[in-house]
Amino acid sequence: MDIKACIFDLDGVIVDTAKYHYLAWKELARGLGFDFTEKDNEQLKGVSRMRSLDILLEIGNKKTDEEMKLKYAESKNNKYLEYILKMTPDEILPGVIAFLDEIKALQIQTALGSASKNAMTILNRVKMNKYFDVVVDGTKVSKAKPDPEVFLKAAHELGVKPEECIVFEDALAGIEAAINGGFKTVGVGSPEILGKADIVIPGLEGITWEEVIGKF
Ligand code: BG6
Ligand code: MG
């Protein structure tokens, strides 16, 4: 198996920011007069900010115009920023640094492929910039996952073919994006949600390169 690179999603794979997205969306929903549950939040994972807002408004059965939508999205993001601007390297998920150190030592290239426009802020906060050869985030793409644009761009910038890369993703939309782009996939989370991935692991804690590659 000739794998030259790994592309990592950020939220939910490298750091547990899904909880902050959830809290910020929940607060917006509360202000609009409806409840937003953790189960509802599952639908927003990996999905762009504006698409997430559309889903949230559908759940609350609220209709509104584009101008208000931009205001809601801004208000959610301001709340989200309050959380992420307090993040520290302690919030890097277990096993992430060890796995990245291992694959870097093996000359496997690394990229971040995230839908988030806040990816650089988070990487700076948790001091992880040096771990990624390439960063493609929500500021660099126009098509949201499950479109493969973010991963194709990352592979292009790394100079590798999709079939030479493994994508690590915690969201169904992200696994679908990777499959649509012709990448190999590792789902990070539960097999019930990520069953379409080539393999599913609960997280990177205790995971070695040999173990991952051995499963393909
Ligand atoms: C993804 C998250 O990584 O980024 C989504 O899984 C989020 O939940 C999306 O909506 C966009 O993030 P941001 O930070 O640009 O609002
Ligand atoms: Mg994610």
PDB file of C-alpha atoms and ligand atoms in Angstrom:
ATOM      1  CA  MET A   1       0.000   0.000   0.000  1.00  0.00           C
ATOM      2  CA  ASP A   2       1.621   3.240  -1.148  1.00  0.00           C
ATOM      3  CA  ILE A   3       0.186   5.877   1.170  1.00  0.00           C
ATOM      4  CA  LYS A   4       2.004   9.193   0.882  1.00  0.00           C
ATOM      5  CA  ALA A   5      -0.168  11.507   2.963  1.00  0.00           C
ATOM      6  CA  CYS A   6      -2.824  11.777   5.647  1.00  0.00           C
ATOM      7  CA  ILE A   7      -5.445  14.513   5.652  1.00  0.00           C
ATOM      8  CA  PHE A   8      -7.125  15.314   8.947  1.00  0.00           C
ATOM      9  CA  ASP A   9     -10.401  17.005   9.635  1.00  0.00           C
ATOM     10  CA  LEU A  10     -10.035  19.464  12.546  1.00  0.00           C
ATOM     11  CA  ASP A  11     -13.237  19.683  14.588  1.00  0.00           C
ATOM     12  CA  GLY A  12     -13.804  16.323  16.281  1.00  0.00           C
ATOM     13  CA  VAL A  13     -10.589  14.670  15.045  1.00  0.00           C
ATOM     14  CA  ILE A  14      -7.769  16.937  16.243  1.00  0.00           C
ATOM     15  CA  VAL A  15      -9.681  18.946  18.864  1.00  0.00           C
ATOM     16  CA  ASP A  16     -13.070  18.556  20.515  1.00  0.00           C
ATOM     17  CA  THR A  17     -14.570  21.800  19.272  1.00  0.00           C
ATOM     18  CA  ALA A  18     -17.882  20.090  18.397  1.00  0.00           C
ATOM     19  CA  LYS A  19     -18.992  20.859  21.975  1.00  0.00           C
ATOM     20  CA  TYR A  20     -18.340  24.585  21.473  1.00  0.00           C
ATOM     21  CA  HIS A  21     -20.181  24.637  18.134  1.00  0.00           C
ATOM     22  CA  TYR A  22     -23.053  22.899  19.923  1.00  0.00           C
ATOM     23  CA  LEU A  23     -23.158  25.345  22.835  1.00  0.00           C
ATOM     24  CA  ALA A  24     -23.055  28.347  20.497  1.00  0.00           C
ATOM     25  CA  TRP A  25     -25.844  26.985  18.250  1.00  0.00           C
ATOM     26  CA  LYS A  26     -27.909  26.031  21.313  1.00  0.00           C
ATOM     27  CA  GLU A  27     -27.672  29.578  22.612  1.00  0.00           C
ATOM     28  CA  LEU A  28     -28.814  30.965  19.259  1.00  0.00           C
ATOM     29  CA  ALA A  29     -31.752  28.513  19.225  1.00  0.00           C
ATOM     30  CA  ARG A  30     -32.693  29.467  22.787  1.00  0.00           C
ATOM     31  CA  GLY A  31     -32.757  33.121  21.771  1.00  0.00           C
ATOM     32  CA  LEU A  32     -35.093  32.201  18.917  1.00  0.00           C
ATOM     33  CA  GLY A  33     -37.365  30.323  21.325  1.00  0.00           C
ATOM     34  CA  PHE A  34     -36.673  26.653  20.675  1.00  0.00           C
ATOM     35  CA  ASP A  35     -34.504  23.854  22.037  1.00  0.00           C
ATOM     36  CA  PHE A  36     -31.603  22.363  20.142  1.00  0.00           C
ATOM     37  CA  THR A  37     -30.458  18.955  21.358  1.00  0.00           C
ATOM     38  CA  GLU A  38     -27.158  17.108  21.157  1.00  0.00           C
ATOM     39  CA  LYS A  39     -28.831  14.659  18.794  1.00  0.00           C
ATOM     40  CA  ASP A  40     -29.844  17.551  16.494  1.00  0.00           C
ATOM     41  CA  ASN A  41     -26.238  18.723  16.620  1.00  0.00           C
ATOM     42  CA  GLU A  42     -25.045  15.494  14.966  1.00  0.00           C
ATOM     43  CA  GLN A  43     -26.545  16.779  11.689  1.00  0.00           C
ATOM     44  CA  LEU A  44     -24.311  19.859  11.816  1.00  0.00           C
ATOM     45  CA  LYS A  45     -20.987  18.045  12.121  1.00  0.00           C
ATOM     46  CA  GLY A  46     -18.750  18.694   9.132  1.00  0.00           C
ATOM     47  CA  VAL A  47     -21.365  20.978   7.588  1.00  0.00           C
ATOM     48  CA  SER A  48     -20.564  24.619   6.703  1.00  0.00           C
ATOM     49  CA  ARG A  49     -21.675  27.489   8.936  1.00  0.00           C
ATOM     50  CA  MET A  50     -24.492  28.725   6.660  1.00  0.00           C
ATOM     51  CA  ARG A  51     -25.774  25.217   5.895  1.00  0.00           C
ATOM     52  CA  SER A  52     -25.680  24.480   9.648  1.00  0.00           C
ATOM     53  CA  LEU A  53     -27.825  27.570  10.245  1.00  0.00           C
ATOM     54  CA  ASP A  54     -30.334  26.417   7.622  1.00  0.00           C
ATOM     55  CA  ILE A  55     -30.611  23.021   9.332  1.00  0.00           C
ATOM     56  CA  LEU A  56     -31.002  24.686  12.741  1.00  0.00           C
ATOM     57  CA  LEU A  57     -33.763  26.983  11.464  1.00  0.00           C
ATOM     58  CA  GLU A  58     -35.540  23.988   9.887  1.00  0.00           C
ATOM     59  CA  ILE A  59     -35.419  22.180  13.252  1.00  0.00           C
ATOM     60  CA  GLY A  60     -36.935  25.228  14.967  1.00  0.00           C
ATOM     61  CA  ASN A  61     -39.395  25.680  12.133  1.00  0.00           C
ATOM     62  CA  LYS A  62     -38.261  29.290  11.641  1.00  0.00           C
ATOM     63  CA  LYS A  63     -38.314  31.106   8.335  1.00  0.00           C
ATOM     64  CA  THR A  64     -36.250  34.224   7.806  1.00  0.00           C
ATOM     65  CA  ASP A  65     -34.545  36.345   5.147  1.00  0.00           C
ATOM     66  CA  GLU A  66     -30.899  36.342   4.039  1.00  0.00           C
ATOM     67  CA  GLU A  67     -30.052  39.482   5.984  1.00  0.00           C
ATOM     68  CA  MET A  68     -31.255  37.996   9.272  1.00  0.00           C
ATOM     69  CA  LYS A  69     -29.485  34.733   8.472  1.00  0.00           C
ATOM     70  CA  LEU A  70     -26.174  36.580   8.191  1.00  0.00           C
ATOM     71  CA  LYS A  71     -26.870  38.245  11.550  1.00  0.00           C
ATOM     72  CA  TYR A  72     -27.684  34.902  13.190  1.00  0.00           C
ATOM     73  CA  ALA A  73     -24.556  33.289  11.751  1.00  0.00           C
ATOM     74  CA  GLU A  74     -22.441  36.193  12.987  1.00  0.00           C
ATOM     75  CA  SER A  75     -23.970  36.027  16.438  1.00  0.00           C
ATOM     76  CA  LYS A  76     -23.331  32.262  16.634  1.00  0.00           C
ATOM     77  CA  ASN A  77     -19.762  32.734  15.477  1.00  0.00           C
ATOM     78  CA  ASN A  78     -19.103  35.478  18.035  1.00  0.00           C
ATOM     79  CA  LYS A  79     -20.264  33.144  20.774  1.00  0.00           C
ATOM     80  CA  TYR A  80     -18.144  30.312  19.310  1.00  0.00           C
ATOM     81  CA  LEU A  81     -15.103  32.613  19.205  1.00  0.00           C
ATOM     82  CA  GLU A  82     -15.528  33.342  22.919  1.00  0.00           C
ATOM     83  CA  TYR A  83     -15.024  29.627  23.541  1.00  0.00           C
ATOM     84  CA  ILE A  84     -12.218  28.912  21.099  1.00  0.00           C
ATOM     85  CA  LEU A  85     -10.185  31.991  22.033  1.00  0.00           C
ATOM     86  CA  LYS A  86      -9.801  30.399  25.461  1.00  0.00           C
ATOM     87  CA  MET A  87      -8.577  27.054  24.103  1.00  0.00           C
ATOM     88  CA  THR A  88      -5.198  25.644  25.181  1.00  0.00           C
ATOM     89  CA  PRO A  89      -3.030  22.763  23.907  1.00  0.00           C
ATOM     90  CA  ASP A  90      -4.626  20.621  26.659  1.00  0.00           C
ATOM     91  CA  GLU A  91      -7.674  20.376  24.404  1.00  0.00           C
ATOM     92  CA  ILE A  92      -5.882  18.447  21.670  1.00  0.00           C
ATOM     93  CA  LEU A  93      -7.622  15.071  21.582  1.00  0.00           C
ATOM     94  CA  PRO A  94      -5.777  12.077  23.124  1.00  0.00           C
ATOM     95  CA  GLY A  95      -3.276  10.329  20.843  1.00  0.00           C
ATOM     96  CA  VAL A  96      -3.230  13.050  18.176  1.00  0.00           C
ATOM     97  CA  ILE A  97       0.294  14.349  18.789  1.00  0.00           C
ATOM     98  CA  ALA A  98       1.776  10.848  19.149  1.00  0.00           C
ATOM     99  CA  PHE A  99       0.164   9.719  15.863  1.00  0.00           C
ATOM    100  CA  LEU A 100       1.287  12.841  13.989  1.00  0.00           C
ATOM    101  CA  ASP A 101       4.829  12.508  15.366  1.00  0.00           C
ATOM    102  CA  GLU A 102       4.899   8.881  14.260  1.00  0.00           C
ATOM    103  CA  ILE A 103       3.730   9.466  10.691  1.00  0.00           C
ATOM    104  CA  LYS A 104       5.952  12.514  10.258  1.00  0.00           C
ATOM    105  CA  ALA A 105       8.953  10.386  11.287  1.00  0.00           C
ATOM    106  CA  LEU A 106       7.868   7.926   8.569  1.00  0.00           C
ATOM    107  CA  GLN A 107       7.921  10.779   5.989  1.00  0.00           C
ATOM    108  CA  ILE A 108       4.145  10.650   5.505  1.00  0.00           C
ATOM    109  CA  GLN A 109       2.933  14.127   4.547  1.00  0.00           C
ATOM    110  CA  THR A 110       0.140  15.764   6.540  1.00  0.00           C
ATOM    111  CA  ALA A 111      -2.648  18.198   5.749  1.00  0.00           C
ATOM    112  CA  LEU A 112      -5.602  19.709   7.524  1.00  0.00           C
ATOM    113  CA  GLY A 113      -8.867  19.621   5.554  1.00  0.00           C
ATOM    114  CA  SER A 114     -11.519  21.542   7.470  1.00  0.00           C
ATOM    115  CA  ALA A 115     -14.795  23.256   6.645  1.00  0.00           C
ATOM    116  CA  SER A 116     -14.123  25.806   9.380  1.00  0.00           C
ATOM    117  CA  LYS A 117     -13.268  29.417   8.730  1.00  0.00           C
ATOM    118  CA  ASN A 118     -11.861  29.451  12.277  1.00  0.00           C
ATOM    119  CA  ALA A 119      -9.321  26.670  11.659  1.00  0.00           C
ATOM    120  CA  MET A 120      -6.232  28.908  11.812  1.00  0.00           C
ATOM    121  CA  THR A 121      -7.423  30.535  15.042  1.00  0.00           C
ATOM    122  CA  ILE A 122      -7.813  27.095  16.607  1.00  0.00           C
ATOM    123  CA  LEU A 123      -4.458  25.803  15.301  1.00  0.00           C
ATOM    124  CA  ASN A 124      -2.763  28.882  16.753  1.00  0.00           C
ATOM    125  CA  ARG A 125      -4.503  28.474  20.103  1.00  0.00           C
ATOM    126  CA  VAL A 126      -3.518  24.805  20.468  1.00  0.00           C
ATOM    127  CA  LYS A 127      -0.075  25.479  18.938  1.00  0.00           C
ATOM    128  CA  MET A 128      -0.349  22.865  16.218  1.00  0.00           C
ATOM    129  CA  ASN A 129       0.585  24.792  13.044  1.00  0.00           C
ATOM    130  CA  LYS A 130       3.910  22.998  12.655  1.00  0.00           C
ATOM    131  CA  TYR A 131       2.226  19.599  12.374  1.00  0.00           C
ATOM    132  CA  PHE A 132       0.606  20.246   8.990  1.00  0.00           C
ATOM    133  CA  ASP A 133       2.442  20.630   5.686  1.00  0.00           C
ATOM    134  CA  VAL A 134      -0.704  22.082   4.126  1.00  0.00           C
ATOM    135  CA  VAL A 135      -3.841  23.672   5.592  1.00  0.00           C
ATOM    136  CA  VAL A 136      -7.028  23.908   3.543  1.00  0.00           C
ATOM    137  CA  ASP A 137      -9.874  25.437   5.535  1.00  0.00           C
ATOM    138  CA  GLY A 138     -13.276  27.024   5.059  1.00  0.00           C
ATOM    139  CA  THR A 139     -11.706  30.253   3.800  1.00  0.00           C
ATOM    140  CA  LYS A 140     -10.175  28.440   0.813  1.00  0.00           C
ATOM    141  CA  VAL A 141     -13.097  26.410  -0.526  1.00  0.00           C
ATOM    142  CA  SER A 142     -16.452  27.269  -2.024  1.00  0.00           C
ATOM    143  CA  LYS A 143     -18.140  23.845  -1.923  1.00  0.00           C
ATOM    144  CA  ALA A 144     -18.987  22.272   1.420  1.00  0.00           C
ATOM    145  CA  LYS A 145     -18.541  18.613   2.373  1.00  0.00           C
ATOM    146  CA  PRO A 146     -19.852  16.119   1.082  1.00  0.00           C
ATOM    147  CA  ASP A 147     -18.297  17.838  -1.943  1.00  0.00           C
ATOM    148  CA  PRO A 148     -14.672  16.639  -2.051  1.00  0.00           C
ATOM    149  CA  GLU A 149     -13.209  20.093  -2.875  1.00  0.00           C
ATOM    150  CA  VAL A 150     -11.449  20.593   0.486  1.00  0.00           C
ATOM    151  CA  PHE A 151      -9.662  17.237   0.319  1.00  0.00           C
ATOM    152  CA  LEU A 152      -8.868  17.464  -3.413  1.00  0.00           C
ATOM    153  CA  LYS A 153      -7.304  20.861  -2.820  1.00  0.00           C
ATOM    154  CA  ALA A 154      -5.232  19.499   0.066  1.00  0.00           C
ATOM    155  CA  ALA A 155      -4.030  16.531  -2.047  1.00  0.00           C
ATOM    156  CA  HIS A 156      -3.201  18.880  -4.915  1.00  0.00           C
ATOM    157  CA  GLU A 157      -1.192  21.187  -2.641  1.00  0.00           C
ATOM    158  CA  LEU A 158       0.660  18.178  -1.216  1.00  0.00           C
ATOM    159  CA  GLY A 159       1.342  16.919  -4.740  1.00  0.00           C
ATOM    160  CA  VAL A 160      -0.253  13.491  -4.177  1.00  0.00           C
ATOM    161  CA  LYS A 161      -3.155  11.570  -5.732  1.00  0.00           C
ATOM    162  CA  PRO A 162      -6.347  10.981  -3.714  1.00  0.00           C
ATOM    163  CA  GLU A 163      -5.778   7.210  -3.729  1.00  0.00           C
ATOM    164  CA  GLU A 164      -2.400   7.838  -2.062  1.00  0.00           C
ATOM    165  CA  CYS A 165      -4.063   9.629   0.893  1.00  0.00           C
ATOM    166  CA  ILE A 166      -6.010   8.582   3.936  1.00  0.00           C
ATOM    167  CA  VAL A 167      -8.631  11.037   5.207  1.00  0.00           C
ATOM    168  CA  PHE A 168      -9.450  11.015   8.939  1.00  0.00           C
ATOM    169  CA  GLU A 169     -12.982  12.323   9.601  1.00  0.00           C
ATOM    170  CA  ASP A 170     -15.524  12.319  12.425  1.00  0.00           C
ATOM    171  CA  ALA A 171     -18.532  13.456  10.358  1.00  0.00           C
ATOM    172  CA  LEU A 172     -20.613  11.498   7.888  1.00  0.00           C
ATOM    173  CA  ALA A 173     -20.548  14.461   5.464  1.00  0.00           C
ATOM    174  CA  GLY A 174     -16.745  14.371   5.676  1.00  0.00           C
ATOM    175  CA  ILE A 175     -16.473  10.626   5.027  1.00  0.00           C
ATOM    176  CA  GLU A 176     -18.803  11.056   2.046  1.00  0.00           C
ATOM    177  CA  ALA A 177     -16.654  13.944   0.775  1.00  0.00           C
ATOM    178  CA  ALA A 178     -13.532  11.787   0.985  1.00  0.00           C
ATOM    179  CA  ILE A 179     -15.222   8.835  -0.737  1.00  0.00           C
ATOM    180  CA  ASN A 180     -16.525  11.181  -3.466  1.00  0.00           C
ATOM    181  CA  GLY A 181     -12.939  12.363  -4.039  1.00  0.00           C
ATOM    182  CA  GLY A 182     -11.500   8.847  -4.289  1.00  0.00           C
ATOM    183  CA  PHE A 183      -9.634   8.913  -0.950  1.00  0.00           C
ATOM    184  CA  LYS A 184      -9.133   6.117   1.549  1.00  0.00           C
ATOM    185  CA  THR A 185     -11.082   6.810   4.734  1.00  0.00           C
ATOM    186  CA  VAL A 186     -10.758   6.374   8.475  1.00  0.00           C
ATOM    187  CA  GLY A 187     -13.883   7.269  10.437  1.00  0.00           C
ATOM    188  CA  VAL A 188     -13.113   8.658  13.884  1.00  0.00           C
ATOM    189  CA  GLY A 189     -16.108   7.996  16.114  1.00  0.00           C
ATOM    190  CA  SER A 190     -18.913   5.468  16.139  1.00  0.00           C
ATOM    191  CA  PRO A 191     -19.399   2.739  13.471  1.00  0.00           C
ATOM    192  CA  GLU A 192     -23.177   3.386  13.517  1.00  0.00           C
ATOM    193  CA  ILE A 193     -22.639   6.883  12.127  1.00  0.00           C
ATOM    194  CA  LEU A 194     -19.463   6.332  10.098  1.00  0.00           C
ATOM    195  CA  GLY A 195     -20.151   2.850   8.685  1.00  0.00           C
ATOM    196  CA  LYS A 196     -19.373   4.016   5.127  1.00  0.00           C
ATOM    197  CA  ALA A 197     -15.683   4.572   6.013  1.00  0.00           C
ATOM    198  CA  ASP A 198     -13.074   1.927   5.105  1.00  0.00           C
ATOM    199  CA  ILE A 199     -12.303   1.557   8.791  1.00  0.00           C
ATOM    200  CA  VAL A 200     -13.663   3.167  11.955  1.00  0.00           C
ATOM    201  CA  ILE A 201     -11.665   3.874  15.135  1.00  0.00           C
ATOM    202  CA  PRO A 202     -13.002   5.470  18.342  1.00  0.00           C
ATOM    203  CA  GLY A 203     -10.178   8.052  18.370  1.00  0.00           C
ATOM    204  CA  LEU A 204      -6.448   8.290  17.765  1.00  0.00           C
ATOM    205  CA  GLU A 205      -5.503   7.312  21.325  1.00  0.00           C
ATOM    206  CA  GLY A 206      -3.215   4.276  21.239  1.00  0.00           C
ATOM    207  CA  ILE A 207      -3.465   4.031  17.433  1.00  0.00           C
ATOM    208  CA  THR A 208      -0.273   3.286  15.510  1.00  0.00           C
ATOM    209  CA  TRP A 209       0.459   3.695  11.810  1.00  0.00           C
ATOM    210  CA  GLU A 210       1.026  -0.058  11.453  1.00  0.00           C
ATOM    211  CA  GLU A 211      -2.428  -0.709  12.863  1.00  0.00           C
ATOM    212  CA  VAL A 212      -4.111   1.737  10.459  1.00  0.00           C
ATOM    213  CA  ILE A 213      -2.272   0.621   7.353  1.00  0.00           C
ATOM    214  CA  GLY A 214      -2.750  -3.038   8.296  1.00  0.00           C
ATOM    215  CA  LYS A 215      -6.516  -2.647   7.991  1.00  0.00           C
ATOM    216  CA  PHE A 216      -6.488  -1.556   4.330  1.00  0.00           C
TER     217      PHE A 216
HETATM  218  C1  BG6 B   1     -16.768  21.992  10.671  1.00  0.00           C
HETATM  219  C2  BG6 B   1     -17.650  21.643  11.827  1.00  0.00           C
HETATM  220  O1  BG6 B   1     -15.469  21.535  10.906  1.00  0.00           O
HETATM  221  O2  BG6 B   1     -16.740  23.406  10.454  1.00  0.00           O
HETATM  222  C3  BG6 B   1     -19.038  22.225  11.622  1.00  0.00           C
HETATM  223  O3  BG6 B   1     -17.738  20.233  11.964  1.00  0.00           O
HETATM  224  C4  BG6 B   1     -18.936  23.722  11.387  1.00  0.00           C
HETATM  225  O4  BG6 B   1     -19.835  21.932  12.739  1.00  0.00           O
HETATM  226  C5  BG6 B   1     -18.014  23.993  10.201  1.00  0.00           C
HETATM  227  O5  BG6 B   1     -20.217  24.279  11.120  1.00  0.00           O
HETATM  228  C6  BG6 B   1     -17.835  25.477   9.911  1.00  0.00           C
HETATM  229  O6  BG6 B   1     -17.139  26.058  10.981  1.00  0.00           O
HETATM  230  P1  BG6 B   1     -16.957  27.611  11.224  1.00  0.00           P
HETATM  231  O7  BG6 B   1     -15.916  27.649  12.320  1.00  0.00           O
HETATM  232  O8  BG6 B   1     -16.444  28.202   9.946  1.00  0.00           O
HETATM  233  O9  BG6 B   1     -18.267  28.164  11.622  1.00  0.00           O
HETATM  234 MG    MG B   2     -15.274  17.188  12.118  1.00  0.00          MG
END
